Every structure is written in structure tokens, then in C-alpha cells.
XYZ file of C-alpha atoms in Angstrom:
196
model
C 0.000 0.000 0.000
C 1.005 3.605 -0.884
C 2.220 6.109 2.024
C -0.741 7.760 3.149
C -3.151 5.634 1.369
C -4.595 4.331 4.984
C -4.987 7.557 6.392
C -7.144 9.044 3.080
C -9.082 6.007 3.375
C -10.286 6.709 7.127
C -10.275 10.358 5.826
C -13.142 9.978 2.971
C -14.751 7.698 5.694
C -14.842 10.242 8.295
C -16.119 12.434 5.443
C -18.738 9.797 4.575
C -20.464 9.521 8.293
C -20.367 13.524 8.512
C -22.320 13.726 5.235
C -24.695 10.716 6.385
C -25.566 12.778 9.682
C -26.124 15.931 8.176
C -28.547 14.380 5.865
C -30.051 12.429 8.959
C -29.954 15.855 10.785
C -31.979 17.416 7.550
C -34.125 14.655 7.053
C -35.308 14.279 10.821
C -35.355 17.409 12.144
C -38.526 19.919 11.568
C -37.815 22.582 9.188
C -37.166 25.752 11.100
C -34.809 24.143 13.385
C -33.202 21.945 10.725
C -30.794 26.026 9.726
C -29.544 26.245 13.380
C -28.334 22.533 13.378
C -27.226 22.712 10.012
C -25.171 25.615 10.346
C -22.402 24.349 12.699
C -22.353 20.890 10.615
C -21.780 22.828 7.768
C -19.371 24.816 8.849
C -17.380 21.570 10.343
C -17.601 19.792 6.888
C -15.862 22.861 5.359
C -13.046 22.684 7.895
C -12.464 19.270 7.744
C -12.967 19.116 3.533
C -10.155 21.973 3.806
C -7.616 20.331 6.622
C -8.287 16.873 4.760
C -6.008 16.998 2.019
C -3.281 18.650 4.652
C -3.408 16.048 6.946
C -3.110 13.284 4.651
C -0.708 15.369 2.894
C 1.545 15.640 5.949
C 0.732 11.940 6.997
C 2.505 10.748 3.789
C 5.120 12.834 3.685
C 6.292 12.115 6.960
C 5.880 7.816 6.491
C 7.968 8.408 2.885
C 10.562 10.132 5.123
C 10.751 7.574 8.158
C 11.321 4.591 5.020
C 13.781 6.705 3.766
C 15.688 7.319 6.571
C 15.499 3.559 7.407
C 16.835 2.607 3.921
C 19.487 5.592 4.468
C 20.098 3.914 7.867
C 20.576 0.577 6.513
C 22.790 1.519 3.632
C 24.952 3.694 6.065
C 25.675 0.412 8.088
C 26.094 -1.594 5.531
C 29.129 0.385 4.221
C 30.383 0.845 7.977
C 30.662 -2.739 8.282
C 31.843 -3.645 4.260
C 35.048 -1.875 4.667
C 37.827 -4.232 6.558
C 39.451 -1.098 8.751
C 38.018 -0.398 11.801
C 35.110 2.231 11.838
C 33.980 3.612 15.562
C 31.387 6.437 16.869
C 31.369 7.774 20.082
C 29.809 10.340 21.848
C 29.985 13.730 23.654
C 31.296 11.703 26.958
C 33.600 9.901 24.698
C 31.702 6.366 24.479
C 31.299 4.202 21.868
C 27.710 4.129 20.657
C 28.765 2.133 17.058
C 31.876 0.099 16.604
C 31.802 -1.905 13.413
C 33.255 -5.903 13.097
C 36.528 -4.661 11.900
C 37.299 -2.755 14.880
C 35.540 -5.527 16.798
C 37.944 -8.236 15.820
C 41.171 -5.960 16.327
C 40.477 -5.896 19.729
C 39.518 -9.715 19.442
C 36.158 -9.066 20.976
C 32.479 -8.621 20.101
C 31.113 -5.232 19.103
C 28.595 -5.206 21.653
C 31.323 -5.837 24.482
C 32.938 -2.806 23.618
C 29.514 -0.352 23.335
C 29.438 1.574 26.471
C 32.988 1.943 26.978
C 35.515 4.340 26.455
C 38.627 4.317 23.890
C 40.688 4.466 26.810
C 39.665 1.335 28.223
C 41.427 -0.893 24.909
C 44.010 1.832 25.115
C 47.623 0.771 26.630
C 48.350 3.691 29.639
C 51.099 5.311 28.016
C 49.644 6.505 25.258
C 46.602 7.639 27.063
C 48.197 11.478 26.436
C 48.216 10.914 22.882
C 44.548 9.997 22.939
C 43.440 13.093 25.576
C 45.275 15.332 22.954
C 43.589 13.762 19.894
C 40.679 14.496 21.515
C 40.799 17.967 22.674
C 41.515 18.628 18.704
C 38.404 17.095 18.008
C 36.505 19.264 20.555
C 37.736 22.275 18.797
C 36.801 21.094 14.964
C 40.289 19.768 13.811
C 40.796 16.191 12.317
C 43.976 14.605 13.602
C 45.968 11.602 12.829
C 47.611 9.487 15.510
C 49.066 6.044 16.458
C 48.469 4.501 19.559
C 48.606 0.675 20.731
C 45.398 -1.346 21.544
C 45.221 -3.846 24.067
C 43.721 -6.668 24.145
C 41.872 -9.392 26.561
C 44.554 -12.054 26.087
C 47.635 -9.240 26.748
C 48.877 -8.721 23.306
C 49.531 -5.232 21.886
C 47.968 -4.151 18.474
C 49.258 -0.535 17.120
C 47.495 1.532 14.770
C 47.104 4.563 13.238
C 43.821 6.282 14.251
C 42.273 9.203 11.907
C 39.322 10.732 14.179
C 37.251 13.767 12.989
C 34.002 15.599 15.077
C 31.073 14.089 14.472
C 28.437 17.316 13.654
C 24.790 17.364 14.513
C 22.659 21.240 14.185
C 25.513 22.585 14.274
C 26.917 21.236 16.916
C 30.271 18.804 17.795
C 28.143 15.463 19.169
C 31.156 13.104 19.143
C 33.730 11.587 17.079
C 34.174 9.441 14.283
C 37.288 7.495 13.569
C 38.741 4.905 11.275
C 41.189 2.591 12.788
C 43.859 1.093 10.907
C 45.951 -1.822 11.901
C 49.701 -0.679 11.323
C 50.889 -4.563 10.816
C 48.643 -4.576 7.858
C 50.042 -1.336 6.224
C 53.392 -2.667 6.707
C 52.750 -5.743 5.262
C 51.148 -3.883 1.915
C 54.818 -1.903 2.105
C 56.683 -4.833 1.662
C 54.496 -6.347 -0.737
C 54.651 -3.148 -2.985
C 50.234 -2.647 -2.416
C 50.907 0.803 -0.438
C 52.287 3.866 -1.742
């Protein structure tokens, strides 16, 4: 069914039962009467045959915009979690709120384990200034590159090279967004002659 479709449908009902009682109202009632009850009825009907349209109007536009933002929603983490760096959101307070598989496995845990939390947490200590600083750029506007080493549950050390920028909303800084590259990885493309 087309957006909106429902809603006209209860709309020319609603339209139907208002028409059936004023011709009940005209039919029933004694004829002098019949203007003073009319009146207000009438009146209604023209309100209602002139917000009509608007409503339904309104009504579709805004079910065509929820499916598109779902679609756009979808798409969005589709691509997030197609690309085989790490991807990560976080907000004002510095948590993630989005971490895709990539960045996930890196750590060598689920995505959902890691929700909640704070960069600093998978962080090793010393480079917890590097981090702060990145971060303080962020709050001011500025994109900044950095490497720092992420720890993992079984001990080991992973280092990477993390490219964060301020995540915008009405104008706003809401957060950060950062892609999270494995440094191994690069290296490995190096010697292999992949990277440039």
C-alpha cells in the first residue's frame, strides 16, 4: 500500500459519516430548526474538507521520510561494516555508541562488548596522552591523525594509526568518528609493494 493511502481512506470515511448525519440531521429534524443545526455541521464539513487533504498530505510525507531514513540507515551500516578497517562512533562523553566488526575483531572481541565503553579502556596507559590530545583537537573542529597501541583481553599489543574527525549534529560537535587502521597490515602492503 502507498504512504498515506490508509490515512485518506479513514479520511473519505470520516467524510462519509459527517455527510450521512447531516442528511439524517436534515431529514429528521422539523424545518425551522433543521438552519440552526445545520449551520455548525456545515461549517465543520468545510473545515475538515479543507484540513483533509493537509493532513493526509503531511501523513505521507512524513511515512515516505521515516522509510527513507530507514533505507538511508541501513545503507549507512552496511558500508560501515563492508570496509575491513576499523570504523567507531562515540559520543559527547567519549563512548562508543557504534563500533563496526573490523574494529571488533582488532580488539579480538564482540562489538557489543565494547559499546558503552571508552577508547581508553582498549588503550595501553602510556599513550593515554596521545589519545586526551587527539581528543581535545576534536573538541575544537580539527581532524587529527595518531598512532596509539590497543590492548587486548589475552595481553597482546595491536598498534594503529587512528584518523578521528568531530562528528556534527545542528551545528553542533556530538562526538567523534574514527577509522582505525591496523599498522601490521600497512606494513605488510609496504613490503608487498600494495601501499604507496
Amino acid at each position: 500500500m502507498r504512504p498515506g493511502q490508509l490515512e485518506l481512506r479513514v479520511a473519505y470515511a470520516l467524510f462519509a459519516l459527517l455527510i450521512l448525519e447531516s442528511f439524517l440531521v436534515a431529514w429528521l429534524v422539523p424545518r425551522p430548526q433543521v438552519f440552526t443545526l445545520m449551520l455548525p455541521v456545515l461549517a465543520t464539513l468545510g473545515v475538515a474538507a479543507w484540513m483533509a487533504p493537509r493532513v493526509v498530505g503531511l501523513l505521507r510525507g512524513h511515512r515516505e521520510l521515516k522509510e527513507a531514513y530507514a533505507q538511508e540507515l541501513g545503507f549507512a551500516r552496511q558500508v560501515m561494516e563492508s570496509v575491513e578497517h576499523g570504523l567507531t562512533v562515540t559520543d559527547e562523553d567519549g563512548r562508543f555508541v557504534f563500533v563496526n566488526r573490523a574494529y571488533a575483531r582488532m580488539l579480538g572481541v564482540t562489538p557489543e562488548r565494547v559499546l558503552g565503553r571508552t577508547p581508553f579502556e582498549f588503550t595501553v596507559p602510556e599513550d593515554h596522552a596521545a589519545l586526551s590530545e587527539a581528543r581535545t583537537q576534536r573538541d575544537l573542529g580539527a581532524t587529527s591523525t595518531y598512532r596509539t597501541r590497543l590492548r587486548r583481553p589475552d595481553g597482546s599489543l595491536l598498534e594503529v594509526a587512528v584518523t578521528g574527525s568531530p562528528r556534527w549534529h545542528a551545528g553542533r560537535i556530538v562526538g567523534n568518528v574514527a577509522a582505525v587502521v591496523p599498522l601490521r597490515e600497512l606494513r605488510e602492503a609496504d613490503v608487498n609493494g600494495l601501499a604507496r
